[in-house]
CSV table of C-alpha atoms in Angstrom, one decimal:
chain,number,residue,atom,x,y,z
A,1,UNK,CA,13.1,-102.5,-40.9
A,2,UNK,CA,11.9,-99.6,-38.2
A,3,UNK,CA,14.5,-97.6,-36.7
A,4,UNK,CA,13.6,-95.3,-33.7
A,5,UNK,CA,13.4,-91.5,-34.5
A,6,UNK,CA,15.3,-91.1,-31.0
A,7,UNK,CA,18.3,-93.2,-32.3
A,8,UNK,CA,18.8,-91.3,-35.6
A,9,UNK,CA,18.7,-88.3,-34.2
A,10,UNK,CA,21.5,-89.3,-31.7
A,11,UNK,CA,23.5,-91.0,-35.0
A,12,UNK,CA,22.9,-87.3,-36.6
A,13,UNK,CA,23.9,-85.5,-33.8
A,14,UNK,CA,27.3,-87.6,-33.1
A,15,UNK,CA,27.8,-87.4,-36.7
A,16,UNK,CA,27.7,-83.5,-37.2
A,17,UNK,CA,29.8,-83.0,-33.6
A,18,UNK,CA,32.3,-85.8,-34.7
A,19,UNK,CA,32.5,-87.0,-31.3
A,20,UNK,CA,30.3,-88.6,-28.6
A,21,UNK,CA,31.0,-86.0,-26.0
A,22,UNK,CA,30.7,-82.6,-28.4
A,23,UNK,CA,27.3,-84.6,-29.1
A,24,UNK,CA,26.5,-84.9,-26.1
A,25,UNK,CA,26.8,-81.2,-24.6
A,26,UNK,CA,24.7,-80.2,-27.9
A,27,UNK,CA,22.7,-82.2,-27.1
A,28,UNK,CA,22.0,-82.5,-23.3
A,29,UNK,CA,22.6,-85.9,-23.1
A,30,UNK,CA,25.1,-88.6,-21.7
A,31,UNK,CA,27.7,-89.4,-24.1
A,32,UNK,CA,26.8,-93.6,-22.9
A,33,UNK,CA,23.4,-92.9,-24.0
A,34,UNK,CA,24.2,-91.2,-27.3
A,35,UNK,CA,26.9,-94.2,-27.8
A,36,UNK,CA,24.0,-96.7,-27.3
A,37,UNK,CA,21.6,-95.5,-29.5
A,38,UNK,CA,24.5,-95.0,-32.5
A,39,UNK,CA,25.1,-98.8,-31.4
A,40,UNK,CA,20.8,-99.8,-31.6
A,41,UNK,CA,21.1,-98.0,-35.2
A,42,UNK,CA,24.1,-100.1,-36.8
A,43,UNK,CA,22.5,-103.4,-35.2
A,44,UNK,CA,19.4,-102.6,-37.0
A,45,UNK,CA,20.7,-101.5,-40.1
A,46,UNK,CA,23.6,-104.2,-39.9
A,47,UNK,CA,25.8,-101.9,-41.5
A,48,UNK,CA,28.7,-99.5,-39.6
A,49,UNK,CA,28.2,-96.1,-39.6
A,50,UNK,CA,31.3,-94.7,-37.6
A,51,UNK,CA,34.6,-95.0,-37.4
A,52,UNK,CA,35.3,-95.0,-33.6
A,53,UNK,CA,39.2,-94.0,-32.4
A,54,UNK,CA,40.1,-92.6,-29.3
A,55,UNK,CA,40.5,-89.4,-31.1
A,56,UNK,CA,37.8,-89.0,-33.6
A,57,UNK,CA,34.2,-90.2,-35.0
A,58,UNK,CA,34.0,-90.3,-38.7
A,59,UNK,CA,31.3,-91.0,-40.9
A,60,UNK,CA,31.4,-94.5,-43.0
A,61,UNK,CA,30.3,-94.2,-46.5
A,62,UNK,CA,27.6,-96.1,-45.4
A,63,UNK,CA,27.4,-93.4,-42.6
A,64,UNK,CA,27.8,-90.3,-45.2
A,65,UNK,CA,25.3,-92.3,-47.2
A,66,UNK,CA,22.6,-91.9,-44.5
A,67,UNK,CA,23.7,-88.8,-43.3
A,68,UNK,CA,22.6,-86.9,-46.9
A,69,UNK,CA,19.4,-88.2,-46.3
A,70,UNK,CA,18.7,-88.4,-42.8
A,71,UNK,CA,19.2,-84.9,-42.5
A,72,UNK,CA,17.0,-83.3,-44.7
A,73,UNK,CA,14.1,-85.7,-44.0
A,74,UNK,CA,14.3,-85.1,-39.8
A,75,UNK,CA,14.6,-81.6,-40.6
A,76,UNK,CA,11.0,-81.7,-42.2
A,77,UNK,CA,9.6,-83.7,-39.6
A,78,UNK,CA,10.9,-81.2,-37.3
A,79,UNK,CA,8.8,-78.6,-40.0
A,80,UNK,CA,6.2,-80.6,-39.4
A,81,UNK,CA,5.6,-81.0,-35.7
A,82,UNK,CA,6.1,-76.9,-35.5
A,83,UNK,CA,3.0,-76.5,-37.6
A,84,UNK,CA,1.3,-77.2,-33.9
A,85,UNK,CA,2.9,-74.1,-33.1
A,86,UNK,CA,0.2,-71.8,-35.0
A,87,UNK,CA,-2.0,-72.9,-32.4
A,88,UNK,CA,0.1,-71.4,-29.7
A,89,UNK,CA,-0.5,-68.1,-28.1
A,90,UNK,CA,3.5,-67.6,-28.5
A,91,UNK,CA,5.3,-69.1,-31.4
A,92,UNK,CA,8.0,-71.8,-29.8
A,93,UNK,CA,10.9,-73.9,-30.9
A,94,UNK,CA,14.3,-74.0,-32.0
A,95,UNK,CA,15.6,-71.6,-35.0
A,96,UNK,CA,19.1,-73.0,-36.2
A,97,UNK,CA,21.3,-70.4,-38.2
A,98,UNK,CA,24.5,-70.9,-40.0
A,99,UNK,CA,26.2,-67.9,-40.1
A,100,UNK,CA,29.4,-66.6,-41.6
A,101,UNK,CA,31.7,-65.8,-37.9
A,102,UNK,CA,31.9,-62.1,-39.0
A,103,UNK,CA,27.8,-62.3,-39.0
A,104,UNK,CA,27.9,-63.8,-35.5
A,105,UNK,CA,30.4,-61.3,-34.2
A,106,UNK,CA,29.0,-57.9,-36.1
A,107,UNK,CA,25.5,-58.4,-37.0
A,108,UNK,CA,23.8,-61.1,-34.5
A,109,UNK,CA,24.7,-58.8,-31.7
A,110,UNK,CA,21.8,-56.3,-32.7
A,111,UNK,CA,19.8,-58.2,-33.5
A,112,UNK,CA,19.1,-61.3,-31.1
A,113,UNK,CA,18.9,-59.6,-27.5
A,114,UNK,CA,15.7,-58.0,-28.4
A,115,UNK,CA,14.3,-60.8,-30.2
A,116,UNK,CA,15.0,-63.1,-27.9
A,117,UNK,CA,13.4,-61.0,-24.9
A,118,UNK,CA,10.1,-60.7,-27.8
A,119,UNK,CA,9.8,-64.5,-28.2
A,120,UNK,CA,10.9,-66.5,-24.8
A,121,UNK,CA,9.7,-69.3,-25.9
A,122,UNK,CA,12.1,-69.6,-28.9
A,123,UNK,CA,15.9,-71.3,-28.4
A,124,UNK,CA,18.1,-70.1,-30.9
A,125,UNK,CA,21.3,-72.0,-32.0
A,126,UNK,CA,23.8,-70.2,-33.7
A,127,UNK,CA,26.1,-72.5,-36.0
A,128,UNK,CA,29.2,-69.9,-36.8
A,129,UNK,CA,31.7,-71.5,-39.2
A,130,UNK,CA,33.8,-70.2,-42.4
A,131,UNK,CA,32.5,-73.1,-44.7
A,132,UNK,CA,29.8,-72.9,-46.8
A,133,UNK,CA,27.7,-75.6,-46.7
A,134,UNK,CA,24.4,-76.7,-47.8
A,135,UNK,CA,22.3,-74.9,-44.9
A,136,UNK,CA,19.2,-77.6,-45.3
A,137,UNK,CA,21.5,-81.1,-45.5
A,138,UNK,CA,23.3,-79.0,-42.1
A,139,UNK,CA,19.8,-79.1,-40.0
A,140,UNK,CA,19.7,-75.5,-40.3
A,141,UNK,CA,16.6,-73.6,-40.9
A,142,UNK,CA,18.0,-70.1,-42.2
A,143,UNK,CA,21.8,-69.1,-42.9
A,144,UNK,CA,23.5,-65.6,-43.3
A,145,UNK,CA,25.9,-65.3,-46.2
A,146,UNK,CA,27.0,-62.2,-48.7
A,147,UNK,CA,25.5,-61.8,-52.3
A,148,UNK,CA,27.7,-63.9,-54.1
A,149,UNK,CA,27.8,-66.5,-51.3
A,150,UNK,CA,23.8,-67.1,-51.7
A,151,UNK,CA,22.5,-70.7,-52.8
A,152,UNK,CA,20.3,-70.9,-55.6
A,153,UNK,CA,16.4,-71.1,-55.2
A,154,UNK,CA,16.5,-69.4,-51.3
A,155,UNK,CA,14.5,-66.7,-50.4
A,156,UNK,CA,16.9,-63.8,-49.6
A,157,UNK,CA,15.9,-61.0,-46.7
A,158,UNK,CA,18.5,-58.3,-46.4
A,159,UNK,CA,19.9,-58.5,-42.4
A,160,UNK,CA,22.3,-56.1,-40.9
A,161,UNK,CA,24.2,-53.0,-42.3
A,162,UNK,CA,23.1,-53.1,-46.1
A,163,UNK,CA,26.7,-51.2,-46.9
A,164,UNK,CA,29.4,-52.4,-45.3
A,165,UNK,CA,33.5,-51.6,-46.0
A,166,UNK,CA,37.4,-53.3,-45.5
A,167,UNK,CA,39.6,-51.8,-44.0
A,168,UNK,CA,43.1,-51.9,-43.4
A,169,UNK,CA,44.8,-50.5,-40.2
A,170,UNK,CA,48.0,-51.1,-38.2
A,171,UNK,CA,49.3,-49.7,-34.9
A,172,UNK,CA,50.8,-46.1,-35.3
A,173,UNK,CA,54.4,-47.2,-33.9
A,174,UNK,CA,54.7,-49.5,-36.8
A,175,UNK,CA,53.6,-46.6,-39.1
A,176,UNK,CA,56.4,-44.7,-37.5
A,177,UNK,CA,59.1,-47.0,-38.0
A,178,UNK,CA,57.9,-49.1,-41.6
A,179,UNK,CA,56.4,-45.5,-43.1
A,180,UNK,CA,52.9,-44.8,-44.3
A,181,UNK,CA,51.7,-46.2,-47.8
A,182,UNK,CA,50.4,-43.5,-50.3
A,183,UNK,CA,48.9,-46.7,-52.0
A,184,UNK,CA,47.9,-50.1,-52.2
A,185,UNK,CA,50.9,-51.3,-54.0
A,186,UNK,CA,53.5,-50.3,-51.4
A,187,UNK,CA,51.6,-52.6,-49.0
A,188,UNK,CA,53.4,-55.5,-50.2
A,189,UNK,CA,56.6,-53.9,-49.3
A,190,UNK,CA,55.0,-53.9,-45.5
A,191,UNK,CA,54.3,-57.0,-42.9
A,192,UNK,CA,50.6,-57.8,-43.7
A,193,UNK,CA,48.6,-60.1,-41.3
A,194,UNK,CA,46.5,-62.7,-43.0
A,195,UNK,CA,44.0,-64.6,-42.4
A,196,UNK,CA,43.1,-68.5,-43.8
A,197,UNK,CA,39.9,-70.1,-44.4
A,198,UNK,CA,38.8,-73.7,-43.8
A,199,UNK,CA,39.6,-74.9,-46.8
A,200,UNK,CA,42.5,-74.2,-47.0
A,201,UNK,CA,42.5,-70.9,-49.0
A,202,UNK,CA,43.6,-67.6,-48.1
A,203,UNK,CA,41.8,-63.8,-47.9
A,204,UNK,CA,43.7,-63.0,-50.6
A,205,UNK,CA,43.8,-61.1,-52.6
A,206,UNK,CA,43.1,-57.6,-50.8
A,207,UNK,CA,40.9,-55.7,-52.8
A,208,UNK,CA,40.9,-51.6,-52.4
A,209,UNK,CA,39.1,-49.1,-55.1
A,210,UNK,CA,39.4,-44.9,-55.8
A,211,UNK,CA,37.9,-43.2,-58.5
A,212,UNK,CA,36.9,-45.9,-59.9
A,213,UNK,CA,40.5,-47.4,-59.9
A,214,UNK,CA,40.8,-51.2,-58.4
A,215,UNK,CA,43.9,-52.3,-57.0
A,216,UNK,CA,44.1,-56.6,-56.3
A,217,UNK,CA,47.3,-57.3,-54.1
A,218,UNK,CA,49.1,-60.3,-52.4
A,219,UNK,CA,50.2,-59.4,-49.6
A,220,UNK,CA,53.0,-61.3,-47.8
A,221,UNK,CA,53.4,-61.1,-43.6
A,222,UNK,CA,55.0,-63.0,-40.9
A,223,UNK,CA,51.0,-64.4,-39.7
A,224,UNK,CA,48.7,-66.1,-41.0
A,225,UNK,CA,46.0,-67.3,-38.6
A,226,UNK,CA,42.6,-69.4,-38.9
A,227,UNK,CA,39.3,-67.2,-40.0
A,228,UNK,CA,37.0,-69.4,-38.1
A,229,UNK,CA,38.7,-68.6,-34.6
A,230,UNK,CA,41.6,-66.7,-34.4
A,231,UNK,CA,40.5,-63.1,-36.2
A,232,UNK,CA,41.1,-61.0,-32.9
A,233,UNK,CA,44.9,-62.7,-32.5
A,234,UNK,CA,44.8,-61.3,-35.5
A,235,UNK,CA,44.0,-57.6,-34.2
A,236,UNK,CA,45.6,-58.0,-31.1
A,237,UNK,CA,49.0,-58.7,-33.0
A,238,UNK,CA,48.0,-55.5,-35.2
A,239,UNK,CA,47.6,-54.1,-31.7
A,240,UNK,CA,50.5,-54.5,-30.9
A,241,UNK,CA,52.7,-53.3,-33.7
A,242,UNK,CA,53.0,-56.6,-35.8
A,243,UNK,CA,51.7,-55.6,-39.0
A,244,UNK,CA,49.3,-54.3,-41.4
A,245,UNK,CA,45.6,-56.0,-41.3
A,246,UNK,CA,42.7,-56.4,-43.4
A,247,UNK,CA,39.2,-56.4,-42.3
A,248,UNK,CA,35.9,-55.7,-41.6
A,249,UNK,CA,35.8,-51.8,-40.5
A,250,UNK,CA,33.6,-52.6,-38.1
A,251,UNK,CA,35.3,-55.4,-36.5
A,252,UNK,CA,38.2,-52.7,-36.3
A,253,UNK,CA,35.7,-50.3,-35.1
A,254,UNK,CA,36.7,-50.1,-31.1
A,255,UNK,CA,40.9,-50.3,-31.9
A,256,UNK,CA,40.1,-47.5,-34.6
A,257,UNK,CA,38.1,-45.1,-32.1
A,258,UNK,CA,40.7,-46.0,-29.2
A,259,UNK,CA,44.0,-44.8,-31.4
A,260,UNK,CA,45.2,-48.2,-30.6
A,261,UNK,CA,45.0,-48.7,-34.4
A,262,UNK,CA,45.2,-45.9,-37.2
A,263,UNK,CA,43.8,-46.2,-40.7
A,264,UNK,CA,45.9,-46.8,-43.7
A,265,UNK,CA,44.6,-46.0,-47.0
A,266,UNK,CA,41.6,-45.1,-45.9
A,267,UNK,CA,40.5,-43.1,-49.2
A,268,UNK,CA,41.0,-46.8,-50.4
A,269,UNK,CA,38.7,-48.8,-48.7
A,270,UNK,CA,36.2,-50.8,-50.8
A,271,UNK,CA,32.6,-51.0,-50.2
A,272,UNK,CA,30.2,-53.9,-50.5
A,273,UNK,CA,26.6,-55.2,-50.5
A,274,UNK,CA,25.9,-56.2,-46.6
A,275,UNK,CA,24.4,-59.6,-45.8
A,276,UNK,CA,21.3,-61.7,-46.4
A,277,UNK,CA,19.7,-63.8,-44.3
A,278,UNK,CA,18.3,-67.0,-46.9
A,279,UNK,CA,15.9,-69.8,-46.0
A,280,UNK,CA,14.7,-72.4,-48.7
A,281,UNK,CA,11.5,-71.1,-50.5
A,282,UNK,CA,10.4,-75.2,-51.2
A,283,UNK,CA,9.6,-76.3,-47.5
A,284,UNK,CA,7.2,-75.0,-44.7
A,285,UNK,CA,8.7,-72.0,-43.1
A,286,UNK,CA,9.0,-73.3,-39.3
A,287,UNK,CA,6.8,-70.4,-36.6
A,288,UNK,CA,10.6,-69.7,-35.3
A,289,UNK,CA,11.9,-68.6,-38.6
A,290,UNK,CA,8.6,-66.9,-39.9
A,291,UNK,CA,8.9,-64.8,-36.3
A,292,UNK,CA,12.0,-64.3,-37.0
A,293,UNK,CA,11.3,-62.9,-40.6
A,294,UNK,CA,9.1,-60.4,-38.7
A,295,UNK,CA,11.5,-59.1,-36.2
A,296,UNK,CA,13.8,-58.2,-39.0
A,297,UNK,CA,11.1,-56.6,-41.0
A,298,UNK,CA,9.9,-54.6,-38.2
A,299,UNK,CA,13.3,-53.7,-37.0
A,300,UNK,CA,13.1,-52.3,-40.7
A,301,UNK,CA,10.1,-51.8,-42.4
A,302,UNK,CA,11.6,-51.1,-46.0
A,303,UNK,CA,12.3,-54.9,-46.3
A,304,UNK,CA,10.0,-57.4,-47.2
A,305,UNK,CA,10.3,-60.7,-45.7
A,306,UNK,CA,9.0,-62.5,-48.6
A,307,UNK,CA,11.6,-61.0,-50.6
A,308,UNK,CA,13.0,-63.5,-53.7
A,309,UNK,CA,16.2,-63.0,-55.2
A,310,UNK,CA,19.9,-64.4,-55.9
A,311,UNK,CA,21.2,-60.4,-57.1
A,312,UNK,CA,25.0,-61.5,-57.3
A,313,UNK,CA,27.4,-59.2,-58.2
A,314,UNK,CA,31.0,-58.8,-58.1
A,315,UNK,CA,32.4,-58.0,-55.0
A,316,UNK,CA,35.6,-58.8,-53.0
A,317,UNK,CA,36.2,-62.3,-51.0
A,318,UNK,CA,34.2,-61.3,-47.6
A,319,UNK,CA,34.3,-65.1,-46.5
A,320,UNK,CA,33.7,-64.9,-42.9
């Protein structure tokens, strides 16, 4: 039984968006045309793959089923066709990343104005989410994630700052009326904005460190808002006098420099290892990735791109 390479790709596509129209703008197709190749597929196979409602498109098991499989195996023939690239002047083709959001929002920015300019021929698609999932089974052929976060058997390049700290900040009227903590412990007498991850858990607890002292806390606050998209209502209610937050120092970076935020516990702030960009070290590293690989090593010429290595060690939840 022969199904068309067209019409799994669109069942992939439809599958990963979890709707016809998300699929379609991905894809730059109609959402009819994407509907009738999903259709093609399930009278092939005889077997439904999706669960249609007017609200959603779910995945049978049958559906899952296929799905485990059908990604890897169109992301090697993918692989495959770019090998035809080493015959190009230029290398061309799409790079897929899955990134951590705080990768797309403080470390992509360096990075891929100038290589995009370098290689015009290469589309990049940026998959930002606070899950971590299985970059290969996603279609994705390189991901960004911390240390601990790395999957086993990956090839790990270091990308972006290599040190990187939290910090925690609040607007300086709320300092003036709520007081000033001396330490970590008085923060959970203070309104402490939080944020939640996809699954479900929090970025608790906060983590600070002096003298080689560590200090875990739960805080409590009146906000707790989604990591994946609503980080900055999280700074903007800091902003504006709602509470104490936790973050990325660079993310607080522009508030910090402005005065619209002022440090707390700054002699607290914990440091960590900064990210790695990983890529599986058992298929045929695609010309988009391997010219990525050499942007990042020429943009720093300590790293080697064909660094191995899975070095986890302890470090706080960074998550997103």
């Amino acid at each position: 039984m022969k199904a068309d390479l067209a019409d799994l790709n669109a069942f992939l596509a439809v599958a990963q968006a979890r709707g016809f129209r998300d699929a379609a703008r991905a894809c730059g197709a109609s959402a009819s045309t994407l509907s009738d190749a999903v259709r093609r597929l399930e009278t092939r196979l005889g077997v439904r793959l999706l669960h249609r409602t007017t609200r959603s498109v779910v995945p049978t098991e049958a559906g899952t089923r296929l799905i485990e499989r059908l990604a890897p195996a169109l992301g090697e023939v993918e692989a495959a066709l770019d090998v035809v690239n080493l015959f190009r002047d230029r290398p061309a083709g799409t790079l897929r990343l899955n990134v951590p959001v705080s990768a797309a929002r403080l470390v992509l920015p360096s990075i891929l104005p100038g290589f995009l300019a370098a290689y015009p021929d290469i589309q990049v698609e940026i998959v930002a989410e606070d899950g971590f999932v299985d970059m290969v089974a996603s279609g994705c052929d390189a991901g960004i994630r911390y240390d601990e976060r790395l999957e086993q058997d990956m090839i790990a390049v270091p990308i972006g700052p290599r040190i990187q700290r939290f910090a925690t900040a609040a607007a300086p009227g709320y300092l003036d009326v709520r007081g000033r903590p001396s330490h970590p412990r008085e923060l959970l007498d203070h309104a402490c904005l939080r944020g939640r991850f996809t699954s479900g858990a929090l970025t608790s607890p906060w983590e600070f460190e002096r003298n080689g002292e560590v200090v875990r806390i739960e805080p409590q606050g009146p906000l707790i808002a989604s990591v994946s998209g609503a980080i900055d209502l999280l700074v903007d209610v800091a902003v504006a006098g709602g509470g104490i937050i936790y973050l990325f120092e660079d993310w607080l970076a522009p508030a910090l420099k402005g005065g619209a935020l002022e440090p707390v516990l700054p002699d607290w702030w914990q440091s960590f290892p900064g990210p790695f960009l990983y890529y599986s070290g058992r298929r045929l590293v695609p010309p988009p990735l391997r010219a990525f690989l050499e942007f990042i090593r020429t943009r720093n010429p300590g790293i080697d791109p064909a660094q191995h290595g899975n070095t986890s060690q302890p470090s706080p939840t960074k998550g997103q």
